[in-house]
PDB file of C-alpha atoms in Angstrom:
ATOM      1  CA  MET A  10      -1.757  24.264 -22.797  1.00 85.00           C
ATOM      2  CA  LEU A  11      -4.541  23.793 -20.342  1.00 87.00           C
ATOM      3  CA  VAL A  12      -4.513  25.123 -16.790  1.00 85.00           C
ATOM      4  CA  GLY A  13      -6.983  23.838 -13.931  1.00 88.00           C
ATOM      5  CA  ALA A  14      -6.756  25.371 -10.681  1.00 88.00           C
ATOM      6  CA  ALA A  15      -7.912  24.608  -7.042  1.00 90.00           C
ATOM      7  CA  ASP A  16     -10.339  27.631  -7.303  1.00 91.00           C
ATOM      8  CA  GLY A  17     -11.943  26.427 -10.319  1.00 91.00           C
ATOM      9  CA  ARG A  18     -10.477  28.486 -13.025  1.00 89.00           C
ATOM     10  CA  VAL A  19      -9.853  26.709 -16.210  1.00 89.00           C
ATOM     11  CA  VAL A  20      -7.500  28.714 -18.606  1.00 88.00           C
ATOM     12  CA  THR A  21      -5.964  27.982 -22.282  1.00 87.00           C
ATOM     13  CA  LEU A  22      -2.773  29.352 -22.945  1.00 86.00           C
ATOM     14  CA  GLY A  23      -0.635  29.867 -26.119  1.00 80.00           C
ATOM     15  CA  LEU A  24       2.823  28.770 -26.986  1.00 75.00           C
ATOM     16  CA  ALA A  25       4.189  32.468 -26.152  1.00 72.00           C
ATOM     17  CA  GLN A  26       1.999  31.947 -22.842  1.00 72.00           C
ATOM     18  CA  SER A  27      -0.880  34.077 -24.360  1.00 85.00           C
ATOM     19  CA  GLU A  28      -4.075  33.437 -22.835  1.00 86.00           C
ATOM     20  CA  TYR A  29      -6.784  32.343 -25.382  1.00 86.00           C
ATOM     21  CA  TRP A  30      -9.732  32.314 -22.743  1.00 86.00           C
ATOM     22  CA  ARG A  31     -10.587  31.637 -19.239  1.00 89.00           C
ATOM     23  CA  ALA A  32     -13.393  30.235 -17.179  1.00 91.00           C
ATOM     24  CA  ALA A  33     -14.551  30.036 -13.636  1.00 92.00           C
ATOM     25  CA  LEU A  34     -16.164  26.720 -12.039  1.00 92.00           C
ATOM     26  CA  PRO A  35     -17.495  26.184  -8.399  1.00 92.00           C
ATOM     27  CA  ALA A  36     -15.188  23.952  -7.413  1.00 92.00           C
ATOM     28  CA  ALA A  37     -11.261  22.560  -7.809  1.00 92.00           C
ATOM     29  CA  VAL A  38     -10.412  21.218 -11.186  1.00 92.00           C
ATOM     30  CA  HIS A  39      -8.692  17.815 -10.966  1.00 90.00           C
ATOM     31  CA  VAL A  40      -8.863  16.461 -14.611  1.00 91.00           C
ATOM     32  CA  LEU A  41      -8.667  18.593 -17.898  1.00 91.00           C
ATOM     33  CA  VAL A  42      -8.637  16.913 -21.707  1.00 90.00           C
ATOM     34  CA  GLY A  43      -8.481  18.627 -24.742  1.00 89.00           C
ATOM     35  CA  ALA A  44     -10.175  17.033 -27.687  1.00 86.00           C
ATOM     36  CA  ASP A  45     -12.224  17.655 -30.921  1.00 85.00           C
ATOM     37  CA  LEU A  46     -15.280  16.043 -29.283  1.00 84.00           C
ATOM     38  CA  ASP A  47     -17.780  16.938 -31.823  1.00 81.00           C
ATOM     39  CA  GLU A  48     -15.472  16.440 -34.863  1.00 80.00           C
ATOM     40  CA  ASP A  49     -16.397  20.188 -35.901  1.00 83.00           C
ATOM     41  CA  GLY A  50     -12.652  21.186 -36.315  1.00 84.00           C
ATOM     42  CA  ILE A  51     -12.611  23.065 -33.103  1.00 83.00           C
ATOM     43  CA  GLY A  52     -10.857  21.875 -29.796  1.00 86.00           C
ATOM     44  CA  ASP A  53     -12.879  21.550 -27.027  1.00 89.00           C
ATOM     45  CA  VAL A  54     -11.911  21.369 -23.395  1.00 90.00           C
ATOM     46  CA  LEU A  55     -13.179  18.601 -20.890  1.00 92.00           C
ATOM     47  CA  SER A  56     -13.142  19.132 -17.292  1.00 91.00           C
ATOM     48  CA  GLY A  57     -13.692  17.659 -14.190  1.00 93.00           C
ATOM     49  CA  SER A  58     -13.894  19.230 -10.580  1.00 94.00           C
ATOM     50  CA  ASP A  59     -14.041  18.133  -6.944  1.00 93.00           C
ATOM     51  CA  ASP A  60     -18.090  18.653  -6.778  1.00 93.00           C
ATOM     52  CA  GLY A  61     -18.583  16.127  -9.201  1.00 92.00           C
ATOM     53  CA  LEU A  62     -19.226  18.732 -12.387  1.00 94.00           C
ATOM     54  CA  MET A  63     -17.715  17.506 -15.498  1.00 92.00           C
ATOM     55  CA  THR A  64     -18.108  20.696 -18.162  1.00 94.00           C
ATOM     56  CA  VAL A  65     -17.315  20.778 -21.862  1.00 93.00           C
ATOM     57  CA  PHE A  66     -16.262  24.144 -23.396  1.00 92.00           C
ATOM     58  CA  GLU A  67     -15.666  25.523 -26.795  1.00 91.00           C
ATOM     59  CA  GLY A  68     -13.948  28.899 -27.171  1.00 87.00           C
ATOM     60  CA  GLY A  69     -14.562  29.297 -23.919  1.00 88.00           C
ATOM     61  CA  VAL A  70     -18.149  28.745 -23.449  1.00 92.00           C
ATOM     62  CA  VAL A  71     -19.791  26.011 -21.933  1.00 94.00           C
ATOM     63  CA  ARG A  72     -21.441  22.975 -24.463  1.00 93.00           C
ATOM     64  CA  TRP A  73     -22.848  21.269 -21.979  1.00 93.00           C
ATOM     65  CA  GLN A  74     -22.538  20.209 -18.179  1.00 95.00           C
ATOM     66  CA  THR A  75     -23.334  16.966 -16.159  1.00 93.00           C
ATOM     67  CA  SER A  76     -23.014  15.927 -12.166  1.00 92.00           C
ATOM     68  CA  LEU A  77     -21.487  12.490 -11.427  1.00 90.00           C
ATOM     69  CA  ASP A  78     -21.841  11.754  -7.559  1.00 85.00           C
ATOM     70  CA  GLY A  79     -18.363  12.091  -6.481  1.00 87.00           C
ATOM     71  CA  ALA A  80     -15.264  14.078  -7.443  1.00 93.00           C
ATOM     72  CA  VAL A  81     -13.976  13.333 -10.917  1.00 94.00           C
ATOM     73  CA  THR A  82     -10.622  12.001 -10.717  1.00 94.00           C
ATOM     74  CA  ALA A  83      -9.809  10.658 -14.357  1.00 94.00           C
ATOM     75  CA  VAL A  84     -11.362  10.627 -17.708  1.00 94.00           C
ATOM     76  CA  LEU A  85     -10.683   8.602 -20.608  1.00 93.00           C
ATOM     77  CA  LEU A  86     -11.811   9.159 -24.122  1.00 89.00           C
ATOM     78  CA  LEU A  87     -12.175   6.035 -25.753  1.00 85.00           C
ATOM     79  CA  ALA A  88     -10.631   5.874 -29.240  1.00 72.00           C
ATOM     80  CA  GLN A  89     -11.495   4.031 -32.666  1.00 58.00           C
ATOM     81  CA  PRO A  90     -12.356   1.516 -33.379  1.00 52.00           C
ATOM     82  CA  VAL A  91     -14.830   0.942 -30.293  1.00 49.00           C
ATOM     83  CA  SER A  92     -18.446   1.139 -30.756  1.00 51.00           C
ATOM     84  CA  ASP A  93     -20.207   4.736 -29.459  1.00 63.00           C
ATOM     85  CA  ASN A  94     -16.720   6.653 -29.111  1.00 76.00           C
ATOM     86  CA  LEU A  95     -17.680   7.104 -25.502  1.00 87.00           C
ATOM     87  CA  LEU A  96     -16.186   9.387 -22.302  1.00 91.00           C
ATOM     88  CA  ILE A  97     -15.449   7.223 -19.434  1.00 94.00           C
ATOM     89  CA  ALA A  98     -15.634   9.345 -16.130  1.00 95.00           C
ATOM     90  CA  ALA A  99     -14.272   7.952 -13.033  1.00 95.00           C
ATOM     91  CA  SER A 100     -15.115   9.350  -9.354  1.00 90.00           C
ATOM     92  CA  GLY A 101     -13.554   9.617  -5.934  1.00 89.00           C
ATOM     93  CA  ASP A 102     -16.305   7.029  -5.013  1.00 89.00           C
ATOM     94  CA  GLY A 103     -15.246   4.103  -6.984  1.00 92.00           C
ATOM     95  CA  ARG A 104     -17.427   4.927  -9.601  1.00 94.00           C
ATOM     96  CA  LEU A 105     -17.488   4.440 -13.631  1.00 96.00           C
ATOM     97  CA  THR A 106     -19.837   6.185 -15.871  1.00 95.00           C
ATOM     98  CA  ALA A 107     -20.070   6.075 -19.534  1.00 94.00           C
ATOM     99  CA  LEU A 108     -21.089   9.298 -21.222  1.00 93.00           C
ATOM    100  CA  THR A 109     -21.834  10.158 -24.979  1.00 90.00           C
ATOM    101  CA  ARG A 110     -19.635  13.120 -26.528  1.00 87.00           C
ATOM    102  CA  ASP A 111     -22.850  14.935 -26.153  1.00 89.00           C
ATOM    103  CA  GLY A 112     -22.891  14.168 -22.353  1.00 90.00           C
ATOM    104  CA  GLU A 113     -25.450  11.805 -21.917  1.00 91.00           C
ATOM    105  CA  GLN A 114     -25.519   9.009 -19.717  1.00 92.00           C
ATOM    106  CA  ARG A 115     -25.070   5.700 -21.078  1.00 92.00           C
ATOM    107  CA  TRP A 116     -24.111   3.640 -18.049  1.00 94.00           C
ATOM    108  CA  SER A 117     -22.865   3.858 -14.119  1.00 95.00           C
ATOM    109  CA  ILE A 118     -21.036   0.987 -12.168  1.00 95.00           C
ATOM    110  CA  SER A 119     -19.671   1.088  -8.955  1.00 95.00           C
ATOM    111  CA  LEU A 120     -16.288  -0.928  -8.917  1.00 94.00           C
ATOM    112  CA  GLY A 121     -16.598  -1.565  -5.010  1.00 89.00           C
ATOM    113  CA  GLY A 122     -12.953  -0.124  -3.821  1.00 83.00           C
ATOM    114  CA  GLY A 123     -11.639   3.367  -3.195  1.00 87.00           C
ATOM    115  CA  ARG A 124     -10.953   6.579  -5.183  1.00 90.00           C
ATOM    116  CA  ILE A 125     -10.006   5.604  -8.799  1.00 93.00           C
ATOM    117  CA  ASN A 126      -6.556   6.901  -9.925  1.00 93.00           C
ATOM    118  CA  GLN A 127      -6.258   6.265 -13.511  1.00 94.00           C
ATOM    119  CA  LEU A 128      -7.907   4.964 -16.385  1.00 95.00           C
ATOM    120  CA  ALA A 129      -6.812   2.919 -19.591  1.00 94.00           C
ATOM    121  CA  GLN A 130      -8.268   1.326 -22.888  1.00 91.00           C
ATOM    122  CA  ALA A 131      -6.810  -2.203 -23.638  1.00 89.00           C
ATOM    123  CA  ASP A 132      -8.518  -4.978 -25.956  1.00 85.00           C
ATOM    124  CA  VAL A 133      -7.778  -7.431 -23.115  1.00 83.00           C
ATOM    125  CA  TYR A 134      -9.552 -10.449 -24.978  1.00 78.00           C
ATOM    126  CA  GLY A 135      -8.410  -9.774 -28.360  1.00 76.00           C
ATOM    127  CA  ASP A 136     -11.678  -9.370 -29.770  1.00 79.00           C
ATOM    128  CA  GLY A 137     -10.573  -6.289 -31.683  1.00 80.00           C
ATOM    129  CA  VAL A 138     -13.239  -4.064 -29.175  1.00 83.00           C
ATOM    130  CA  SER A 139     -11.495  -1.734 -26.391  1.00 86.00           C
ATOM    131  CA  ASP A 140     -12.358  -2.483 -22.767  1.00 91.00           C
ATOM    132  CA  VAL A 141     -11.584   0.008 -20.185  1.00 94.00           C
ATOM    133  CA  LEU A 142      -9.086  -0.786 -17.204  1.00 96.00           C
ATOM    134  CA  ALA A 143      -9.126   0.999 -13.759  1.00 96.00           C
ATOM    135  CA  VAL A 144      -6.573   1.381 -10.878  1.00 95.00           C
ATOM    136  CA  ASP A 145      -7.978   2.735  -7.488  1.00 94.00           C
ATOM    137  CA  ASP A 146      -6.842   3.451  -3.314  1.00 93.00           C
ATOM    138  CA  ALA A 147      -8.227  -0.074  -2.832  1.00 92.00           C
ATOM    139  CA  GLY A 148      -5.542  -1.815  -4.618  1.00 93.00           C
ATOM    140  CA  GLN A 149      -7.686  -2.932  -7.276  1.00 94.00           C
ATOM    141  CA  VAL A 150      -7.161  -3.501 -10.932  1.00 96.00           C
ATOM    142  CA  THR A 151     -10.466  -3.737 -12.749  1.00 96.00           C
ATOM    143  CA  ALA A 152     -11.410  -4.615 -16.633  1.00 95.00           C
ATOM    144  CA  VAL A 153     -14.923  -3.566 -17.804  1.00 95.00           C
ATOM    145  CA  THR A 154     -16.546  -3.656 -21.356  1.00 92.00           C
ATOM    146  CA  GLN A 155     -17.721  -0.746 -23.012  1.00 89.00           C
ATOM    147  CA  GLN A 156     -21.059  -1.918 -22.143  1.00 90.00           C
ATOM    148  CA  GLY A 157     -20.469  -1.383 -18.199  1.00 92.00           C
ATOM    149  CA  GLU A 158     -20.145  -5.145 -18.125  1.00 93.00           C
ATOM    150  CA  LEU A 159     -17.400  -6.150 -14.877  1.00 95.00           C
ATOM    151  CA  LEU A 160     -15.015  -8.487 -16.693  1.00 94.00           C
ATOM    152  CA  TRP A 161     -12.761  -9.231 -13.978  1.00 95.00           C
ATOM    153  CA  GLN A 162     -10.907  -7.701 -10.942  1.00 96.00           C
ATOM    154  CA  THR A 163      -7.469  -8.438  -9.101  1.00 95.00           C
ATOM    155  CA  SER A 164      -6.741  -6.978  -5.569  1.00 94.00           C
ATOM    156  CA  LEU A 165      -3.008  -6.149  -5.170  1.00 91.00           C
ATOM    157  CA  GLY A 166      -3.474  -4.765  -1.657  1.00 87.00           C
ATOM    158  CA  SER A 167      -2.176  -1.455  -1.758  1.00 89.00           C
ATOM    159  CA  ALA A 168      -3.142   1.487  -3.413  1.00 92.00           C
ATOM    160  CA  ILE A 169      -2.319   1.669  -7.058  1.00 92.00           C
ATOM    161  CA  ARG A 170      -1.101   4.723  -8.738  1.00 85.00           C
ATOM    162  CA  GLN A 171       0.110   4.179 -12.079  1.00 89.00           C
ATOM    163  CA  LEU A 172      -0.996   1.463 -14.904  1.00 91.00           C
ATOM    164  CA  VAL A 173       0.262   0.614 -18.589  1.00 92.00           C
ATOM    165  CA  THR A 174      -0.988  -1.971 -20.897  1.00 90.00           C
ATOM    166  CA  PRO A 175       2.135  -3.153 -22.895  1.00 88.00           C
ATOM    167  CA  ASP A 176       2.623  -6.398 -24.825  1.00 82.00           C
ATOM    168  CA  LEU A 177       5.150  -7.777 -23.057  1.00 82.00           C
ATOM    169  CA  ASN A 178       5.820 -10.856 -24.902  1.00 78.00           C
ATOM    170  CA  GLY A 179       4.818 -10.264 -28.025  1.00 78.00           C
ATOM    171  CA  ASP A 180       2.228 -12.741 -28.381  1.00 75.00           C
ATOM    172  CA  GLY A 181      -0.571 -10.234 -29.625  1.00 74.00           C
ATOM    173  CA  ALA A 182      -2.256 -10.218 -25.898  1.00 77.00           C
ATOM    174  CA  THR A 183      -2.173  -6.948 -23.616  1.00 85.00           C
ATOM    175  CA  GLU A 184      -0.398  -7.379 -20.278  1.00 89.00           C
ATOM    176  CA  VAL A 185      -1.322  -4.883 -17.363  1.00 92.00           C
ATOM    177  CA  ILE A 186       1.661  -3.590 -15.505  1.00 93.00           C
ATOM    178  CA  VAL A 187       0.931  -1.517 -12.288  1.00 94.00           C
ATOM    179  CA  GLY A 188       3.079   0.178  -9.590  1.00 92.00           C
ATOM    180  CA  THR A 189       1.524   0.371  -6.087  1.00 90.00           C
ATOM    181  CA  HIS A 190       1.935   2.994  -3.106  1.00 88.00           C
ATOM    182  CA  ALA A 191       3.831   0.265  -1.175  1.00 87.00           C
ATOM    183  CA  GLY A 192       6.542  -0.069  -3.516  1.00 88.00           C
ATOM    184  CA  THR A 193       5.180  -3.249  -5.943  1.00 90.00           C
ATOM    185  CA  VAL A 194       4.979  -3.507  -9.346  1.00 93.00           C
ATOM    186  CA  ALA A 195       3.352  -6.262 -10.359  1.00 94.00           C
ATOM    187  CA  ALA A 196       2.343  -7.995 -13.893  1.00 93.00           C
ATOM    188  CA  LEU A 197      -1.059  -9.270 -15.216  1.00 93.00           C
ATOM    189  CA  THR A 198      -2.301 -10.979 -17.680  1.00 91.00           C
ATOM    190  CA  SER A 199      -5.231  -9.766 -19.994  1.00 88.00           C
ATOM    191  CA  THR A 200      -7.437 -11.930 -17.770  1.00 89.00           C
ATOM    192  CA  GLY A 201      -6.468 -10.529 -14.203  1.00 92.00           C
ATOM    193  CA  GLY A 202      -4.039 -13.232 -13.326  1.00 93.00           C
ATOM    194  CA  VAL A 203      -0.778 -12.406 -11.556  1.00 93.00           C
ATOM    195  CA  LEU A 204       2.305 -13.104 -13.721  1.00 91.00           C
ATOM    196  CA  TRP A 205       5.116 -11.852 -11.299  1.00 92.00           C
ATOM    197  CA  ARG A 206       5.341  -9.019  -8.741  1.00 91.00           C
ATOM    198  CA  GLN A 207       8.209  -7.553  -7.284  1.00 91.00           C
ATOM    199  CA  SER A 208       8.429  -5.349  -4.138  1.00 87.00           C
ATOM    200  CA  TRP A 209      10.894  -2.679  -3.164  1.00 77.00           C
ATOM    201  CA  ALA A 210      11.227  -1.157   0.567  1.00 60.00           C
ATOM    202  CA  PRO A 211      10.802   2.220   0.704  1.00 58.00           C
ATOM    203  CA  TRP A 212      13.877   4.671   0.099  1.00 51.00           C
TER     204      TRP A 212
END
């Protein structure tokens, strides 16, 4: 179990709640991801903080750190089959940054909206290569290639909190389902067009 705290603590716990290790960072921790980033058989912990600091720990020891321009709000580990096995970090100022698993920055792009709330990976064009989807507080759904090129952007007018990428009709193409803070659920095509949207009044 991974625990991140508002005072900057990062703690790893076992099944019996025994503590494996803990570390202290200078700002509140918003994102924690466990993965074997360097494929050495030892689990790593990636943290993202309020001050834009991204840190990778191995056994409680810092492997690398890098700083982004805004608070780290989401992290996506692109899975194979993809080109470079990149990390995609989202920030509170609406920017996506791609990093190698050693912390080297590959590209950065501003999406022009608000705080990014969630990231997902999907092959939106059916070419066998994963793309990056992001949703934000400005109500935007954005698709970006692994190379940081903007594919499309659709605005739904209210902050988006949740994103899933099923194949609704079984045709092999990804659809995008999002839910907004205003109570709207919308389905988009893989190219950003609105298939349908349904709104519910607040409870």
